Each structure stands twice: as structure tokens, then as C-alpha cells.
Amino acid sequence: MARLRQHVGDDFVQISFIDMWEMFLVVLVHKDDHPFVRGIRNGSIALGVMNVVGNKGGLLLEFSIYDHTFSIMNCHLLSGAMKGEKRTDQMGSIMK
């Protein structure tokens, strides 16, 4: 977070952070907008080995500001040219 702070300065406030293994989501808002942030929710779903290990899966972070809702998703899916159907299934699980 210190390196991020070097780039954005002190005018931004972290409203949420979520991680799972090597996936990360962080949301910063300008300090003047911070009082208007509402409904911060986050979640994660592990889809790795036996749907328990977090090396595959997704992170979701949702919040509202000024009556606009933002949903931010980060996902790391199964790789391989022949595994498109499984990736589609994984996205379905994340989007539920």
C-alpha cells in the first residue's frame, strides 16, 4: 500500500481491499468523495482444486457513490486452449 500511496498521494482514501492468493482488488476514492460512499460489499469464490484452493476463482467488490453503483470483478480462470467450456462454467460460478 505504501508504493500505491506514493503514486496517488494523501488525497485518496482506501475504501476496501480484498485478496485471495495472488489476486488483489483495492478501491481508493478521493477524500472529498469518501463521505458519499455507501454499501461496500466484497466477496470471493475459490475455484481451484476441489473448489477450495484460491489459485483459481474470483473477487468481487461493490460500492455506491453519489447514487451510482460500481461492481468490480477480478478473476483468474483455468488455462488451456481446450478448456473454454470449463472457463465458462467458472465464470458462471463467479457471477452468481
Coordinates of N, CA, C and O in Angstrom, one line a residue:
M1 N 0.8 -1.2 0.0 CA 0.0 0.0 0.0 C 0.9 1.3 0.0 O 0.5 2.3 -0.5
A2 N 2.0 1.2 0.6 CA 2.9 2.3 0.6 C 3.4 2.8 -0.8 O 3.4 4.0 -1.0
R3 N 3.6 1.8 -1.6 CA 4.0 2.2 -3.0 C 2.8 2.8 -3.8 O 3.0 3.8 -4.5
L4 N 1.6 2.3 -3.5 CA 0.5 2.9 -4.1 C 0.3 4.3 -3.6 O 0.0 5.3 -4.4
R5 N 0.5 4.5 -2.3 CA 0.3 5.9 -1.7 C 1.3 6.8 -2.4 O 1.0 8.0 -2.5
Q6 N 2.5 6.4 -2.7 CA 3.5 7.2 -3.4 C 2.9 7.8 -4.7 O 3.2 8.9 -5.1
H7 N 2.2 7.0 -5.4 CA 1.6 7.4 -6.7 C 0.4 8.3 -6.6 O 0.2 9.2 -7.4
V8 N -0.5 8.0 -5.7 CA -1.7 8.7 -5.6 C -1.7 9.9 -4.5 O -2.6 10.7 -4.6
G9 N -0.8 9.8 -3.6 CA -0.7 10.9 -2.6 C -1.7 10.7 -1.5 O -2.3 9.6 -1.4
D10 N -1.8 11.7 -0.7 CA -2.6 11.6 0.5 C -4.1 12.1 0.3 O -4.9 12.1 1.2
D11 N -4.4 12.4 -1.0 CA -5.7 12.9 -1.3 C -6.7 11.7 -1.5 O -7.9 12.0 -1.7
F12 N -6.2 10.5 -1.4 CA -7.1 9.3 -1.7 C -7.2 8.4 -0.5 O -6.2 8.3 0.3
V13 N -8.4 7.9 -0.2 CA -8.7 7.0 0.9 C -9.0 5.6 0.4 O -9.8 5.5 -0.5
Q14 N -8.5 4.6 1.1 CA -8.8 3.2 0.7 C -10.2 2.9 1.3 O -10.4 3.1 2.5
I15 N -11.1 2.5 0.5 CA -12.4 2.1 1.0 C -12.6 0.6 1.1 O -13.4 0.2 1.9
S16 N -11.8 -0.1 0.4 CA -11.9 -1.6 0.5 C -10.7 -2.3 -0.1 O -10.0 -1.7 -1.0
F17 N -10.4 -3.4 0.4 CA -9.3 -4.3 -0.1 C -9.7 -5.7 0.1 O -10.3 -6.1 1.1
I18 N -9.5 -6.5 -0.9 CA -9.8 -7.9 -0.8 C -8.7 -8.7 -1.6 O -8.2 -8.2 -2.6
D19 N -8.3 -9.8 -1.1 CA -7.3 -10.6 -1.7 C -7.6 -12.1 -1.6 O -8.3 -12.5 -0.6
M20 N -7.1 -12.9 -2.5 CA -7.1 -14.3 -2.4 C -5.9 -14.8 -3.2 O -5.8 -14.6 -4.4
W21 N -5.1 -15.5 -2.5 CA -3.8 -15.9 -3.1 C -3.1 -14.7 -3.7 O -2.7 -13.8 -3.0
E22 N -2.9 -14.7 -5.0 CA -2.2 -13.7 -5.7 C -3.1 -12.7 -6.4 O -2.6 -11.9 -7.3
M23 N -4.4 -12.8 -6.1 CA -5.3 -11.8 -6.7 C -5.7 -10.8 -5.7 O -5.9 -11.1 -4.5
F24 N -5.7 -9.5 -6.1 CA -6.0 -8.4 -5.2 C -7.0 -7.4 -5.9 O -6.9 -7.2 -7.1
L25 N -7.8 -6.8 -5.1 CA -8.6 -5.7 -5.5 C -8.5 -4.6 -4.4 O -8.7 -4.9 -3.2
V26 N -8.2 -3.4 -4.8 CA -8.2 -2.3 -3.9 C -9.0 -1.1 -4.5 O -8.8 -0.9 -5.7
V27 N -9.8 -0.5 -3.8 CA -10.5 0.7 -4.3 C -10.2 1.9 -3.4 O -10.3 1.8 -2.2
L28 N -9.8 3.0 -4.1 CA -9.5 4.2 -3.5 C -10.4 5.3 -4.0 O -10.8 5.2 -5.2
V29 N -10.9 6.2 -3.1 CA -11.7 7.3 -3.6 C -11.0 8.6 -3.1 O -10.3 8.6 -2.1
H30 N -11.3 9.7 -3.7 CA -10.8 11.0 -3.3 C -11.4 11.3 -1.9 O -12.6 11.0 -1.7
K31 N -10.6 11.9 -1.1 CA -11.0 12.1 0.3 C -12.3 13.0 0.4 O -13.1 12.9 1.3
D32 N -12.5 13.9 -0.6 CA -13.7 14.7 -0.6 C -15.0 13.9 -1.0 O -16.1 14.2 -0.6
D33 N -14.8 12.7 -1.7 CA -15.9 11.9 -2.1 C -16.2 10.8 -1.0 O -17.2 10.2 -1.0
H34 N -15.2 10.5 -0.1 CA -15.3 9.4 0.8 C -16.6 9.5 1.6 O -17.2 8.4 1.9
P35 N -17.1 10.6 2.1 CA -18.4 10.6 2.9 C -19.6 10.1 2.1 O -20.6 9.8 2.7
F36 N -19.5 10.1 0.8 CA -20.7 9.7 0.0 C -20.6 8.3 -0.5 O -21.5 7.8 -1.2
V37 N -19.7 7.5 0.0 CA -19.5 6.1 -0.3 C -20.5 5.3 0.6 O -20.5 5.5 1.8
R38 N -21.2 4.4 0.0 CA -22.2 3.6 0.8 C -22.1 2.1 0.3 O -21.7 1.8 -0.8
G39 N -22.6 1.2 1.1 CA -22.9 -0.1 0.8 C -21.7 -0.9 0.3 O -21.8 -1.6 -0.7
I40 N -20.6 -0.8 0.9 CA -19.4 -1.5 0.5 C -19.6 -3.0 0.8 O -19.8 -3.4 1.9
R41 N -19.5 -3.8 -0.2 CA -19.6 -5.3 -0.1 C -18.4 -5.9 -0.9 O -18.1 -5.4 -1.9
N42 N -17.9 -7.0 -0.3 CA -16.9 -7.8 -1.1 C -17.1 -9.2 -0.9 O -17.8 -9.7 0.1
G43 N -16.6 -10.0 -1.8 CA -16.7 -11.4 -1.7 C -15.7 -12.1 -2.6 O -15.1 -11.5 -3.4
S44 N -15.5 -13.4 -2.3 CA -14.6 -14.2 -3.1 C -15.1 -15.6 -3.3 O -15.9 -16.0 -2.5
I45 N -14.7 -16.2 -4.3 CA -15.0 -17.6 -4.6 C -13.8 -18.3 -5.1 O -13.2 -17.9 -6.0
A46 N -13.4 -19.4 -4.4 CA -12.3 -20.2 -4.8 C -12.8 -21.3 -5.7 O -13.7 -22.0 -5.4
L47 N -12.1 -21.5 -6.8 CA -12.4 -22.5 -7.8 C -11.3 -23.4 -8.2 O -11.3 -24.0 -9.2
G48 N -10.2 -23.4 -7.4 CA -9.1 -24.2 -7.7 C -9.4 -25.7 -7.3 O -10.5 -26.1 -7.5
V49 N -8.4 -26.4 -6.8 CA -8.5 -27.8 -6.5 C -9.7 -28.0 -5.6 O -9.8 -27.4 -4.6
M50 N -10.6 -28.8 -6.1 CA -11.8 -29.2 -5.3 C -12.7 -28.0 -4.9 O -13.4 -28.0 -3.9
N51 N -12.6 -26.9 -5.7 CA -13.3 -25.7 -5.5 C -13.0 -25.1 -4.1 O -13.8 -24.4 -3.5
V52 N -11.8 -25.4 -3.6 CA -11.4 -24.9 -2.3 C -10.1 -24.0 -2.4 O -10.1 -23.0 -1.7
V53 N -9.2 -24.4 -3.2 CA -7.9 -23.7 -3.3 C -8.2 -22.4 -4.1 O -8.8 -22.4 -5.1
G54 N -7.6 -21.3 -3.6 CA -7.8 -20.0 -4.2 C -6.9 -19.6 -5.4 O -6.8 -18.4 -5.7
N55 N -6.2 -20.6 -6.0 CA -5.4 -20.2 -7.1 C -6.2 -19.9 -8.4 O -5.7 -19.3 -9.3
K56 N -7.4 -20.3 -8.4 CA -8.4 -20.0 -9.4 C -9.6 -19.5 -8.8 O -10.0 -19.9 -7.7
G57 N -10.3 -18.6 -9.4 CA -11.6 -18.1 -8.8 C -11.8 -16.6 -9.1 O -11.2 -16.1 -10.1
G58 N -12.5 -16.0 -8.2 CA -12.8 -14.6 -8.5 C -13.0 -13.8 -7.2 O -13.3 -14.3 -6.1
L59 N -12.8 -12.5 -7.3 CA -13.0 -11.5 -6.3 C -14.1 -10.5 -6.8 O -14.1 -10.1 -7.9
L60 N -14.9 -10.0 -5.9 CA -15.9 -9.0 -6.3 C -15.9 -8.0 -5.2 O -15.9 -8.2 -4.0
L61 N -16.0 -6.7 -5.7 CA -16.1 -5.6 -4.8 C -17.1 -4.7 -5.3 O -17.1 -4.3 -6.5
E62 N -18.1 -4.3 -4.5 CA -19.2 -3.5 -4.9 C -19.4 -2.3 -3.9 O -19.2 -2.5 -2.7
F63 N -19.7 -1.1 -4.4 CA -20.0 0.0 -3.6 C -20.8 1.0 -4.4 O -20.9 1.0 -5.6
S64 N -21.4 1.9 -3.7 CA -22.2 3.0 -4.3 C -21.6 4.3 -3.9 O -21.1 4.5 -2.8
I65 N -21.6 5.3 -4.8 CA -21.2 6.6 -4.6 C -22.0 7.6 -5.4 O -22.2 7.3 -6.6
Y66 N -22.6 8.6 -4.8 CA -23.5 9.5 -5.5 C -24.6 8.8 -6.3 O -24.8 9.1 -7.4
D67 N -25.2 7.9 -5.7 CA -26.3 7.1 -6.3 C -25.9 6.3 -7.5 O -26.8 6.0 -8.3
H68 N -24.7 6.0 -7.7 CA -24.2 5.2 -8.8 C -23.5 3.9 -8.1 O -22.7 4.1 -7.2
T69 N -23.9 2.8 -8.6 CA -23.3 1.5 -8.0 C -22.2 1.0 -9.0 O -22.4 1.0 -10.2
F70 N -21.1 0.6 -8.4 CA -20.0 0.1 -9.1 C -19.7 -1.4 -8.6 O -19.7 -1.6 -7.4
S71 N -19.5 -2.3 -9.6 CA -19.2 -3.6 -9.2 C -17.9 -3.9 -10.0 O -17.8 -3.8 -11.2
I72 N -16.9 -4.3 -9.3 CA -15.6 -4.6 -9.8 C -15.2 -6.0 -9.6 O -15.3 -6.5 -8.5
M73 N -14.9 -6.7 -10.6 CA -14.5 -8.2 -10.5 C -13.1 -8.4 -11.1 O -12.7 -7.8 -12.0
N74 N -12.4 -9.3 -10.4 CA -11.1 -9.8 -10.8 C -11.2 -11.3 -10.8 O -11.7 -11.9 -9.8
C75 N -10.8 -11.9 -11.9 CA -10.9 -13.4 -11.9 C -9.6 -14.0 -12.5 O -9.0 -13.4 -13.4
H76 N -9.3 -15.2 -12.1 CA -8.2 -16.0 -12.6 C -8.8 -17.3 -12.9 O -9.2 -18.1 -12.0
L77 N -8.9 -17.6 -14.2 CA -9.6 -18.9 -14.6 C -8.6 -19.9 -15.1 O -7.5 -19.6 -15.4
L78 N -9.2 -21.1 -15.3 CA -8.4 -22.2 -15.8 C -7.8 -21.9 -17.2 O -8.4 -21.2 -18.0
S79 N -6.6 -22.3 -17.4 CA -5.9 -22.0 -18.7 C -6.0 -23.2 -19.6 O -6.4 -24.3 -19.2
G80 N -5.7 -23.0 -20.9 CA -5.6 -24.0 -21.8 C -6.6 -23.8 -23.0 O -7.8 -23.5 -22.7
A81 N -6.2 -24.1 -24.2 CA -7.0 -23.8 -25.4 C -8.2 -24.7 -25.4 O -9.2 -24.4 -26.0
M82 N -8.1 -25.9 -24.8 CA -9.2 -26.9 -24.9 C -10.2 -26.8 -23.7 O -11.0 -27.6 -23.5
K83 N -10.0 -25.8 -22.9 CA -10.8 -25.7 -21.6 C -11.8 -24.6 -21.6 O -12.1 -24.1 -20.5
G84 N -12.2 -24.1 -22.7 CA -13.1 -23.0 -22.8 C -14.4 -23.2 -22.1 O -15.0 -22.3 -21.5
E85 N -15.0 -24.4 -22.2 CA -16.3 -24.7 -21.6 C -16.1 -24.7 -20.1 O -17.0 -24.2 -19.4
K86 N -15.0 -25.2 -19.5 CA -14.8 -25.2 -18.1 C -14.6 -23.7 -17.6 O -15.1 -23.3 -16.6
R87 N -13.9 -22.9 -18.4 CA -13.8 -21.4 -18.1 C -15.2 -20.8 -18.0 O -15.5 -20.0 -17.2
T88 N -16.0 -21.1 -19.0 CA -17.4 -20.6 -19.0 C -18.1 -21.0 -17.7 O -18.8 -20.2 -17.1
D89 N -18.0 -22.2 -17.3 CA -18.6 -22.7 -16.1 C -18.1 -21.9 -14.9 O -18.8 -21.6 -14.0
Q90 N -16.8 -21.7 -14.9 CA -16.2 -21.0 -13.8 C -16.7 -19.5 -13.7 O -17.0 -19.0 -12.6
M91 N -16.8 -18.9 -14.9 CA -17.4 -17.5 -14.9 C -18.8 -17.5 -14.3 O -19.3 -16.6 -13.6
G92 N -19.6 -18.6 -14.7 CA -21.0 -18.7 -14.2 C -21.0 -18.8 -12.7 O -21.8 -18.2 -12.0
S93 N -20.1 -19.6 -12.1 CA -20.0 -19.7 -10.7 C -19.6 -18.4 -10.0 O -20.1 -18.0 -8.9
I94 N -18.7 -17.6 -10.6 CA -18.3 -16.3 -10.0 C -19.4 -15.3 -10.1 O -19.6 -14.6 -9.2
M95 N -20.2 -15.3 -11.2 CA -21.2 -14.3 -11.4 C -22.5 -14.6 -10.6 O -23.3 -13.7 -10.5
K96 N -22.6 -15.7 -9.9 CA -23.8 -16.0 -9.1 C -23.9 -15.1 -7.9 O -23.1 -14.7 -7.3

